[in-house]
PDB file of C-alpha atoms and ligand atoms in Angstrom:
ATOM      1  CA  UNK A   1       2.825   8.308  20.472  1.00 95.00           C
ATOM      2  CA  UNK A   2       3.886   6.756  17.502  1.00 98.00           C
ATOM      3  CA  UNK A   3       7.076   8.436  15.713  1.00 98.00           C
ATOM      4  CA  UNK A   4       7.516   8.187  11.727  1.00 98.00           C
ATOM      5  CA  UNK A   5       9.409   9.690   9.380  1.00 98.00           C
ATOM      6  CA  UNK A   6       7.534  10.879   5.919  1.00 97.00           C
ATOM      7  CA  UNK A   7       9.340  12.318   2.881  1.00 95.00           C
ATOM      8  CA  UNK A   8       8.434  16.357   3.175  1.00 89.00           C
ATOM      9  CA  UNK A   9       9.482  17.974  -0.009  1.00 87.00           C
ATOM     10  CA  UNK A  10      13.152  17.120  -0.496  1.00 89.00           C
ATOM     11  CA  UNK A  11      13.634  16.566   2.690  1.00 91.00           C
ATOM     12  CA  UNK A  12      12.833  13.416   5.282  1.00 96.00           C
ATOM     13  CA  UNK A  13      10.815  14.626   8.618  1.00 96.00           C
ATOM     14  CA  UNK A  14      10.007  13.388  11.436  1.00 97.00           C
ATOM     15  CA  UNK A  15       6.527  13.182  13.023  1.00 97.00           C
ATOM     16  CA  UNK A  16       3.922  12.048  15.350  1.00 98.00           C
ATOM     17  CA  UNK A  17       0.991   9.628  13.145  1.00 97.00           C
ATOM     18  CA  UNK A  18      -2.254   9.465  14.348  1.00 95.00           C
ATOM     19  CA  UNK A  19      -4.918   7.859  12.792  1.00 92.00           C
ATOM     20  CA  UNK A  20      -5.148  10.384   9.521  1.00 95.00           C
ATOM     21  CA  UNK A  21      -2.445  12.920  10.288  1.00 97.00           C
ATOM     22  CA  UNK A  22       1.096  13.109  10.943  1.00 97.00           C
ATOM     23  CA  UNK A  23       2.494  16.305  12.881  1.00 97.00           C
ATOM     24  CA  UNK A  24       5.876  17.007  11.522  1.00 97.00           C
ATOM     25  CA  UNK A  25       7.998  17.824  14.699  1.00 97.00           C
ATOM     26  CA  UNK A  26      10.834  20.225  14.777  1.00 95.00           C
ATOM     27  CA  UNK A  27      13.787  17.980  15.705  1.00 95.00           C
ATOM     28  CA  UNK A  28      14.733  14.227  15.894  1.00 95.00           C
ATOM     29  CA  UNK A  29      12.178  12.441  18.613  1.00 95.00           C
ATOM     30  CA  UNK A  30      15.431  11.850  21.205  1.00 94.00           C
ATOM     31  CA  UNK A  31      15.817  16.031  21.646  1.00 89.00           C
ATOM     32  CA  UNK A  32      13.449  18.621  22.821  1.00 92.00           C
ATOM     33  CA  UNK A  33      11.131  19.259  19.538  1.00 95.00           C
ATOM     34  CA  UNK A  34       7.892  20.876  18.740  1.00 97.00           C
ATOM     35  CA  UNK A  35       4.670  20.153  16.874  1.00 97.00           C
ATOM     36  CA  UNK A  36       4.618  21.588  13.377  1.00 96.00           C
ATOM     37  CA  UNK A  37       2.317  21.431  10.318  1.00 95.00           C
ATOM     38  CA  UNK A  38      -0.079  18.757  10.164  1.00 96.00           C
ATOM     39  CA  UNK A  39       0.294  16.679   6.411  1.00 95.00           C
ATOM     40  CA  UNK A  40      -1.779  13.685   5.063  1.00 94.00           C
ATOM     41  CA  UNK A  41      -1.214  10.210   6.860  1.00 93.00           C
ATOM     42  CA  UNK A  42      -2.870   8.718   3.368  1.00 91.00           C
ATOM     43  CA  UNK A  43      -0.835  10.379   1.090  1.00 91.00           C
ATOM     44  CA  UNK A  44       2.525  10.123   2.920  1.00 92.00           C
ATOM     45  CA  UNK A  45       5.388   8.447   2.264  1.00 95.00           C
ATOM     46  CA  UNK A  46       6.806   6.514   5.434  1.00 97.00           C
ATOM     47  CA  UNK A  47      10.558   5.906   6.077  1.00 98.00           C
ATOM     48  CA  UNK A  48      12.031   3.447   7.941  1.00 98.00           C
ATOM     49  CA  UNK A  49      11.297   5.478  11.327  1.00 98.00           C
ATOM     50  CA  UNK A  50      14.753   6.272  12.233  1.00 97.00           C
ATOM     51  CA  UNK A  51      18.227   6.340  11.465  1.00 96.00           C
ATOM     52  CA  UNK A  52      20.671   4.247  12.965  1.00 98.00           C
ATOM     53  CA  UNK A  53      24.037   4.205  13.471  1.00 98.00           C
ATOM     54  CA  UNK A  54      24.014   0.598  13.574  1.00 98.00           C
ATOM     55  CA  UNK A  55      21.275  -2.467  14.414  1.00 98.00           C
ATOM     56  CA  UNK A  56      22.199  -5.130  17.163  1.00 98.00           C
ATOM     57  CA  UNK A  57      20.275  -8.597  16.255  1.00 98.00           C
ATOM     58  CA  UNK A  58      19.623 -11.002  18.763  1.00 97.00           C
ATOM     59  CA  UNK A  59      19.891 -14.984  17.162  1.00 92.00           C
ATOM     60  CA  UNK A  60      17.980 -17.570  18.725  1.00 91.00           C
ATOM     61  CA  UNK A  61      15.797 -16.094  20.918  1.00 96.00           C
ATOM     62  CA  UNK A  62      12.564 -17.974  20.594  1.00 95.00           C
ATOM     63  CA  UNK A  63      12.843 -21.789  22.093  1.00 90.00           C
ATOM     64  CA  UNK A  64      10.633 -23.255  18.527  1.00 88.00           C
ATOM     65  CA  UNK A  65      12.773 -21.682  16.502  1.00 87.00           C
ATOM     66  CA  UNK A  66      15.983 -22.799  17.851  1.00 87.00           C
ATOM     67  CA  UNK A  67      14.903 -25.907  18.113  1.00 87.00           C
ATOM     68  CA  UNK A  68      13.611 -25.752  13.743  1.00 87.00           C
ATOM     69  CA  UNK A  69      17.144 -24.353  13.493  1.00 85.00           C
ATOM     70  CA  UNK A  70      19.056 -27.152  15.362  1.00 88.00           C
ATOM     71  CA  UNK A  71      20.470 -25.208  17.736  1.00 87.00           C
ATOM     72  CA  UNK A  72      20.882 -25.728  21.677  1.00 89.00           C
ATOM     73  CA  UNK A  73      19.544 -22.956  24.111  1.00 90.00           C
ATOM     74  CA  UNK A  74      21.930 -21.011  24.788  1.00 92.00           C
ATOM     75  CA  UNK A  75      22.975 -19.691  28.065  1.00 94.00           C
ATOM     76  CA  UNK A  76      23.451 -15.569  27.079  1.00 96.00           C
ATOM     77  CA  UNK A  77      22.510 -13.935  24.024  1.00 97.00           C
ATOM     78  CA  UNK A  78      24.036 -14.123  20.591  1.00 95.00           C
ATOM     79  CA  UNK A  79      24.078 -11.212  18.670  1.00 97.00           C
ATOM     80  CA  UNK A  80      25.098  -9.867  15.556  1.00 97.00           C
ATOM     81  CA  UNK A  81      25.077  -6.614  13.065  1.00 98.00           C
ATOM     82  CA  UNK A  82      23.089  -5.604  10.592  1.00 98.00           C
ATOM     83  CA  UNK A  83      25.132  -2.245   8.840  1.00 98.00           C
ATOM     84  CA  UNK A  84      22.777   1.010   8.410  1.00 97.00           C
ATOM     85  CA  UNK A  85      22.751   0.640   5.179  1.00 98.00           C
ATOM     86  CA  UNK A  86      20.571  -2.637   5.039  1.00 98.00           C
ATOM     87  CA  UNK A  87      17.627  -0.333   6.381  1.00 98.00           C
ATOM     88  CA  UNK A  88      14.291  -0.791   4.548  1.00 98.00           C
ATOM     89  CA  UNK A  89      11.180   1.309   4.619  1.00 98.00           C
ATOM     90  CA  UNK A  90       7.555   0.063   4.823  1.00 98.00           C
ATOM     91  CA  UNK A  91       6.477  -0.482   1.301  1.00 98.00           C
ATOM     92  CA  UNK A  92      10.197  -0.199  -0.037  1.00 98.00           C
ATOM     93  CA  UNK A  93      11.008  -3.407  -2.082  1.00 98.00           C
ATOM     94  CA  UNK A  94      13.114  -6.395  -0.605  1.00 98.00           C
ATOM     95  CA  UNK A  95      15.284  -7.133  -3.848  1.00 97.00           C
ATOM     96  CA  UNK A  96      16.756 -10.816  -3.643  1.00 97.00           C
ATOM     97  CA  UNK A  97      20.823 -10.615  -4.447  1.00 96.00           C
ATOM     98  CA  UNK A  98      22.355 -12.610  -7.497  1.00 93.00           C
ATOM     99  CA  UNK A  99      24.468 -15.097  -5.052  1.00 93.00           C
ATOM    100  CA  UNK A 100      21.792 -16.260  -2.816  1.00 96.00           C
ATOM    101  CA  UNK A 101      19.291 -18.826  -4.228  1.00 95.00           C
ATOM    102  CA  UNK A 102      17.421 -19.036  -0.702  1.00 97.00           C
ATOM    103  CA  UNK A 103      15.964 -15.688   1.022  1.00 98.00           C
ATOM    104  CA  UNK A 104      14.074 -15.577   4.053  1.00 98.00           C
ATOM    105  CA  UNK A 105      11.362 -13.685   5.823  1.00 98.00           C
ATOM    106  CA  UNK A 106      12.151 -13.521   9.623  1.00 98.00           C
ATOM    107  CA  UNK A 107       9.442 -11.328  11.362  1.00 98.00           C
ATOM    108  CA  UNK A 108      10.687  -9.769  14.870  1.00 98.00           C
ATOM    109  CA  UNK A 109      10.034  -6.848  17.392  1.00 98.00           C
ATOM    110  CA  UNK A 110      12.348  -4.349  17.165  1.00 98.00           C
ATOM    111  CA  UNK A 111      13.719  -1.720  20.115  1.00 98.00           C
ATOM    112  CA  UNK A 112      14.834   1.706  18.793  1.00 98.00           C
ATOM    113  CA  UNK A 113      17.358   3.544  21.785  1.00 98.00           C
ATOM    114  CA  UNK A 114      16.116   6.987  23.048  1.00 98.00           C
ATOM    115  CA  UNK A 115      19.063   7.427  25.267  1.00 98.00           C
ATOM    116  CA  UNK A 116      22.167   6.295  25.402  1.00 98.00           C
ATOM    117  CA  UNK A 117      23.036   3.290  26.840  1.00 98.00           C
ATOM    118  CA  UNK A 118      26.339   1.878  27.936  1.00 98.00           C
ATOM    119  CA  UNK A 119      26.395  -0.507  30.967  1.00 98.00           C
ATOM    120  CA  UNK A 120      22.780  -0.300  31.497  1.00 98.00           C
ATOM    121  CA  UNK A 121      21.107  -2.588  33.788  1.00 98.00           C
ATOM    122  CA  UNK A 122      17.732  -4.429  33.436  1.00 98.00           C
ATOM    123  CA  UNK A 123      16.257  -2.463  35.776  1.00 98.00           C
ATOM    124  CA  UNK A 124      17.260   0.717  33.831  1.00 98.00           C
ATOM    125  CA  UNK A 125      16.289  -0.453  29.987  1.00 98.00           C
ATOM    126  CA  UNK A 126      13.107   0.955  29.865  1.00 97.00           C
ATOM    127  CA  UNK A 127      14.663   4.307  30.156  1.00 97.00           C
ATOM    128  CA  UNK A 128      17.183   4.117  27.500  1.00 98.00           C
ATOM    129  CA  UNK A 129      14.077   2.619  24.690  1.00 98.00           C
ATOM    130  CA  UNK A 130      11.867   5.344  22.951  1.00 98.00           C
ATOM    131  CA  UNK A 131       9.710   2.457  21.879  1.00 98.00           C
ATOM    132  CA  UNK A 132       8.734  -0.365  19.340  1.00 98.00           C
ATOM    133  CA  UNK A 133       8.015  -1.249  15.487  1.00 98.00           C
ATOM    134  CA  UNK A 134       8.248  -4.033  13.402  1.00 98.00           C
ATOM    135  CA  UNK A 135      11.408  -5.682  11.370  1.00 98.00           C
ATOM    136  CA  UNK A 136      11.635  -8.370   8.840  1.00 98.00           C
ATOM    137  CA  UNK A 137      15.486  -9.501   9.724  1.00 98.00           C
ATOM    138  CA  UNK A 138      16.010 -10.951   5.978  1.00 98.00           C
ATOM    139  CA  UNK A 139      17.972 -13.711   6.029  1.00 98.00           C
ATOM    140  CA  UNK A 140      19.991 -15.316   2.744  1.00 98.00           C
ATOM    141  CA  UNK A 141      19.368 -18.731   4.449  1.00 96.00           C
ATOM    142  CA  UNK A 142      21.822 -20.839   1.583  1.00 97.00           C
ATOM    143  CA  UNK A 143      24.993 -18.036   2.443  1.00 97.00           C
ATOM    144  CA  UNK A 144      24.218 -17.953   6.335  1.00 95.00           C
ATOM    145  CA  UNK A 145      25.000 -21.605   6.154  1.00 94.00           C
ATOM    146  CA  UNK A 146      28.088 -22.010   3.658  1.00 96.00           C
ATOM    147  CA  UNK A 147      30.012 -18.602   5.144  1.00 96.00           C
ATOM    148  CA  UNK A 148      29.929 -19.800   8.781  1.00 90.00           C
ATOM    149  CA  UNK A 149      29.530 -16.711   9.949  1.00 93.00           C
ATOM    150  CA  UNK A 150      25.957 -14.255   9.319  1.00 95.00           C
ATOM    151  CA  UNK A 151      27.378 -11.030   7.979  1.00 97.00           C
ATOM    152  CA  UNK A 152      27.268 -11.735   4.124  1.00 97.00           C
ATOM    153  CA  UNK A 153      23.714 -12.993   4.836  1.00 98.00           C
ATOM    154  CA  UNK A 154      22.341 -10.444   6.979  1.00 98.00           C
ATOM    155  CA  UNK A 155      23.475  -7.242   5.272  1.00 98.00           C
ATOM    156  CA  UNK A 156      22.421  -6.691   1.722  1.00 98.00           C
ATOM    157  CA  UNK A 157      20.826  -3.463   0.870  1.00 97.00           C
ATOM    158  CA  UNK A 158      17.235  -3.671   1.999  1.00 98.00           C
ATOM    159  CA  UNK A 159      17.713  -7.057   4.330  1.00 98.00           C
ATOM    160  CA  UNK A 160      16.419  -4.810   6.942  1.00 98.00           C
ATOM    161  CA  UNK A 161      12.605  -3.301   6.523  1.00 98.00           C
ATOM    162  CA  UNK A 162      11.241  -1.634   9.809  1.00 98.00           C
ATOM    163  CA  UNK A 163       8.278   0.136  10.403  1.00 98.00           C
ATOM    164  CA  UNK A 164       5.489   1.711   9.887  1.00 98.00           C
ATOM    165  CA  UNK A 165       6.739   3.713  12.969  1.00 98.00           C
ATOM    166  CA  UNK A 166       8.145   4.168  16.801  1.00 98.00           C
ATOM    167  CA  UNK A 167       5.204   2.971  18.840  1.00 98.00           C
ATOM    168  CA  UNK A 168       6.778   4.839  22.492  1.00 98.00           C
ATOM    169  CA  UNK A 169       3.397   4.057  24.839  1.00 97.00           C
ATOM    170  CA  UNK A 170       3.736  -0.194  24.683  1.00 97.00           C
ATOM    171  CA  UNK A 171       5.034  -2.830  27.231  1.00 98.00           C
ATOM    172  CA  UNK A 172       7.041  -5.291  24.836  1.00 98.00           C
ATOM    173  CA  UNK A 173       6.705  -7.857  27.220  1.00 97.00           C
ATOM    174  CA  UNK A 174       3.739 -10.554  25.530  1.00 98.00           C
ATOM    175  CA  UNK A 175       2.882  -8.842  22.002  1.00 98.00           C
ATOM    176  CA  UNK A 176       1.630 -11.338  19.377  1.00 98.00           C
ATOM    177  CA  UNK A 177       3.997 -10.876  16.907  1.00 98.00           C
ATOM    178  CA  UNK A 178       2.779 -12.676  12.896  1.00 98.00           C
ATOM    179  CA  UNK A 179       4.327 -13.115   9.878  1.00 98.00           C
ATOM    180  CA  UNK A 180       2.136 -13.399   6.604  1.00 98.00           C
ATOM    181  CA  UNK A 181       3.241 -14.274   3.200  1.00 98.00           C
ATOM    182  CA  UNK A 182       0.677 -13.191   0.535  1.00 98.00           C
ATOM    183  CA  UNK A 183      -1.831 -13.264   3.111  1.00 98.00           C
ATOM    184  CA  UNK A 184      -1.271 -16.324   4.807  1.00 98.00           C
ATOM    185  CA  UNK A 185      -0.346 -16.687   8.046  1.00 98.00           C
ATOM    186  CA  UNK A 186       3.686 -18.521   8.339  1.00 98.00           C
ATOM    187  CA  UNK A 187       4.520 -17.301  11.956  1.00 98.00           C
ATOM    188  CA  UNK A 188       2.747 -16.503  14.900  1.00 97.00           C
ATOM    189  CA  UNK A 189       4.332 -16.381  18.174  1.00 96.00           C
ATOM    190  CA  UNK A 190       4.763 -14.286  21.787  1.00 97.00           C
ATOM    191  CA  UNK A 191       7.039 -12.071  22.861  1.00 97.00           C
ATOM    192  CA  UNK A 192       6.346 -13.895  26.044  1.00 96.00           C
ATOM    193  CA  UNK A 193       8.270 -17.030  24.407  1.00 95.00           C
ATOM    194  CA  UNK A 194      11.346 -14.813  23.984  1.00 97.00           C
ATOM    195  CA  UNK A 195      14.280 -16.688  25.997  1.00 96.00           C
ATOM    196  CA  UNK A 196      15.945 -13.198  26.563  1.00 98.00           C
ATOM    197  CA  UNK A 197      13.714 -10.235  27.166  1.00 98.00           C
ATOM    198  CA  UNK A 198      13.841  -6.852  25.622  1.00 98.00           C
ATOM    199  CA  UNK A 199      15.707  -5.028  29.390  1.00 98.00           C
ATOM    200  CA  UNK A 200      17.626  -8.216  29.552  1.00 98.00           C
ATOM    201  CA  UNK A 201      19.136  -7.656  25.975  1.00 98.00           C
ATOM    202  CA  UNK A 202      19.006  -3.752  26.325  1.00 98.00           C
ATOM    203  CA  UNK A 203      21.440  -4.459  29.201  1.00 98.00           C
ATOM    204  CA  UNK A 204      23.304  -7.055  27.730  1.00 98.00           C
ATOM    205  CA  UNK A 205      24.198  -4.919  24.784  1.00 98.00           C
ATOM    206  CA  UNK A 206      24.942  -2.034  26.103  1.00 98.00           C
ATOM    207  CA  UNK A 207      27.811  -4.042  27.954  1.00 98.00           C
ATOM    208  CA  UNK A 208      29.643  -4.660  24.861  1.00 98.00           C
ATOM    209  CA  UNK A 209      28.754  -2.010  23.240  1.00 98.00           C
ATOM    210  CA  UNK A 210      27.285   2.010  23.463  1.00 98.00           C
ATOM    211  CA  UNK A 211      23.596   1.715  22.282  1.00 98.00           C
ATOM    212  CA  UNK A 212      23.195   5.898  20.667  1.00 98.00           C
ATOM    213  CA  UNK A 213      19.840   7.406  20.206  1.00 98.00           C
ATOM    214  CA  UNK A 214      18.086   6.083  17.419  1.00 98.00           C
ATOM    215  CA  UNK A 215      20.123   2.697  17.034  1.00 98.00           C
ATOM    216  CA  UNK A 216      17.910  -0.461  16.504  1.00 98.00           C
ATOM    217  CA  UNK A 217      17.605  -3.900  17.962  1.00 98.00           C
ATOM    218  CA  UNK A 218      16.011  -6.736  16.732  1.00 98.00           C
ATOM    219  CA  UNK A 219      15.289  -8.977  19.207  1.00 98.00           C
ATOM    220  CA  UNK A 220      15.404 -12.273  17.506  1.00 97.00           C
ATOM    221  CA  UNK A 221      12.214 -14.464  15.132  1.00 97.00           C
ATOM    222  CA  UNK A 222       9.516 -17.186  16.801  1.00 96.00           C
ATOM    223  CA  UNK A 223       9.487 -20.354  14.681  1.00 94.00           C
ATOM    224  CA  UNK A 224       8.423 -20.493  11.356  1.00 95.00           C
ATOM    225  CA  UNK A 225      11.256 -19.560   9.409  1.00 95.00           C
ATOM    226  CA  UNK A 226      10.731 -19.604   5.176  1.00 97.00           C
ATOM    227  CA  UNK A 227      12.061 -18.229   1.992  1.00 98.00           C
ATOM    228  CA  UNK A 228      10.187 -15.627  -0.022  1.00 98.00           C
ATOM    229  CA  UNK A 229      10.035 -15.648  -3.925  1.00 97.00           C
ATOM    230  CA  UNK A 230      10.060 -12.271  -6.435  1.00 97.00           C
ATOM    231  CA  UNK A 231       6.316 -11.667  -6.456  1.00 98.00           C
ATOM    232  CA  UNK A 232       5.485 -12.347  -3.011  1.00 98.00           C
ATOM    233  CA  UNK A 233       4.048  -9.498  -0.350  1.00 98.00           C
ATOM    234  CA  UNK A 234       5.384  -9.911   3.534  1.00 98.00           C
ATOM    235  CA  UNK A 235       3.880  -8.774   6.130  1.00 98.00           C
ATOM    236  CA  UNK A 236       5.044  -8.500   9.744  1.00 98.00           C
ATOM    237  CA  UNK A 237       2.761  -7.368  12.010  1.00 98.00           C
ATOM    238  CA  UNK A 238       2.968  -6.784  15.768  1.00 98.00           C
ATOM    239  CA  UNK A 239      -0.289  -6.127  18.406  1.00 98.00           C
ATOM    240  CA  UNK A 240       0.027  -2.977  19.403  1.00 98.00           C
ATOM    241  CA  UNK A 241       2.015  -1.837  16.833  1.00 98.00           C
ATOM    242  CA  UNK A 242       0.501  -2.120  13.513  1.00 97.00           C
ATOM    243  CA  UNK A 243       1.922  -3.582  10.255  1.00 98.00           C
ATOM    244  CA  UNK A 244       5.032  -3.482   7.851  1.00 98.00           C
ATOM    245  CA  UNK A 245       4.512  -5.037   4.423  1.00 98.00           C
ATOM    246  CA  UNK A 246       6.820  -5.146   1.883  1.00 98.00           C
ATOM    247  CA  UNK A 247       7.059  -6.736  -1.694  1.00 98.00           C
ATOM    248  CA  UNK A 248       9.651  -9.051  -3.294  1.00 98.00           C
ATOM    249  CA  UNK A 249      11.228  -8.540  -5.934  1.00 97.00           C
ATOM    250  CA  UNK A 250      14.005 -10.144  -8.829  1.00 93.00           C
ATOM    251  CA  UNK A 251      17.670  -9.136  -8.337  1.00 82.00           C
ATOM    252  CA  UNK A 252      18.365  -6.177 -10.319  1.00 74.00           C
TER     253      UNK A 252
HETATM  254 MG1   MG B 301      16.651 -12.797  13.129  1.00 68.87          MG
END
């Protein structure tokens, strides 16, 4: 199945997508739900698929890019937060903030929880994931650097596009995942290459902290890190998946 959520009136609704049609549903995707009406695919307009409470992001997870980034391997993950808020939806602008004279794309695979999850093992993961889309993690590159720490860089409004939607029938575990800026290809990598994999973070995470139904991980970005200008298009796309593009544009 793939799960989206389209604006329905004046409200946002879940559904299922198929090719030309998406089936509203009658409740969130993690609860008992029905099919409903059937409305447009074409003419719909896609949300970020769900709602989070918050989204867990795995640095460093692909050897080339910790090795373009300087960094050692390192020996358990290292995550961060991206708040709610940051949430983007496919098509909905990336707008470059005022302080930051360096943003970058940073294509990645990203988990959405169906369960909860708190001290899950690896074994368990797969039962605690409804599935997989795509994520830019935007980056302010020039802030991540001079803060020290990722949180000013990581969490402007919009630094967080995912979509087009919840693909739940997918084994995460060698997807080509690419990155294209107008068009042309600036990563390409594996999710074979990952250092951690997807149950190995699902399980790490949800030993620090309670993974809730609809919360988002982003499981880190292969090599090919660069900045985007106002005017560009990006476009993340991951096999199996399908594709989330979104435009750049000027601080307001
Ligand atoms: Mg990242």
């Amino acid at each position: 199945m793939r799960v989206c959520r389209v604006v329905n009136g004046e409200d946002a609704r879940y559904g299922l997508a198929d090719d030309s049609v998406v089936t509203l549903i009658s409740d969130e995707p993690f609860a008992a739900w029905e099919r409903e009406e059937d409305v447009s695919l074409r003419t719909a307009r896609l949300l970020a698929p769900v709602v989070p409470s918050k989204i867990v992001c795995v640095g460093i997870n692909y050897r080339k890019h910790a090795e373009e980034m300087g960094h050692a391997l390192p020996d358990e993950p290292v995550i961060f937060l991206k708040p709610s808020t940051a949430i983007n939806s496919p098509g909905g602008t990336i707008q470059l903030p005022q302080p930051s004279m360096r943003v970058d794309y940073e294509g990645e695979l990203a988990v959405v929880i169906g369960r909860r999850a708190r001290h899950v093992r690896p074994e368990e993961a797969a039962h605690h994931i409804l599935g997989y889309t795509c994520a830019n993690d935007v980056t302010a590159r020039d802030l991540q650097r001079k803060d020290g720490q990722w949180t000013r860089a990581k969490s402007f409004d919009g630094f967080s596009p995912l979509g087009p939607w919840v693909e739940t029938d997918l084994d995460p575990s060698d997807l080509g995942i690419v990155t294209r800026l107008n068009g042309e290809v600036v990563q390409s990598g594996r999710t074979s290459d990952m250092i951690f994999d997807v149950p190995t973070l699902v399980s790490f995470i949800s030993g620090v902290m309670t993974l809730l139904p609809g919360d988002v991980v982003l499981t880190g970005t292969p090599s090919g890190i660069g900045p985007m200008h106002s005017g560009d298009v990006v476009e993340v796309e991951i096999e199996g998946v399908g594709s989330l593009t979104n435009p750049v544009a000027p601080a307001l």
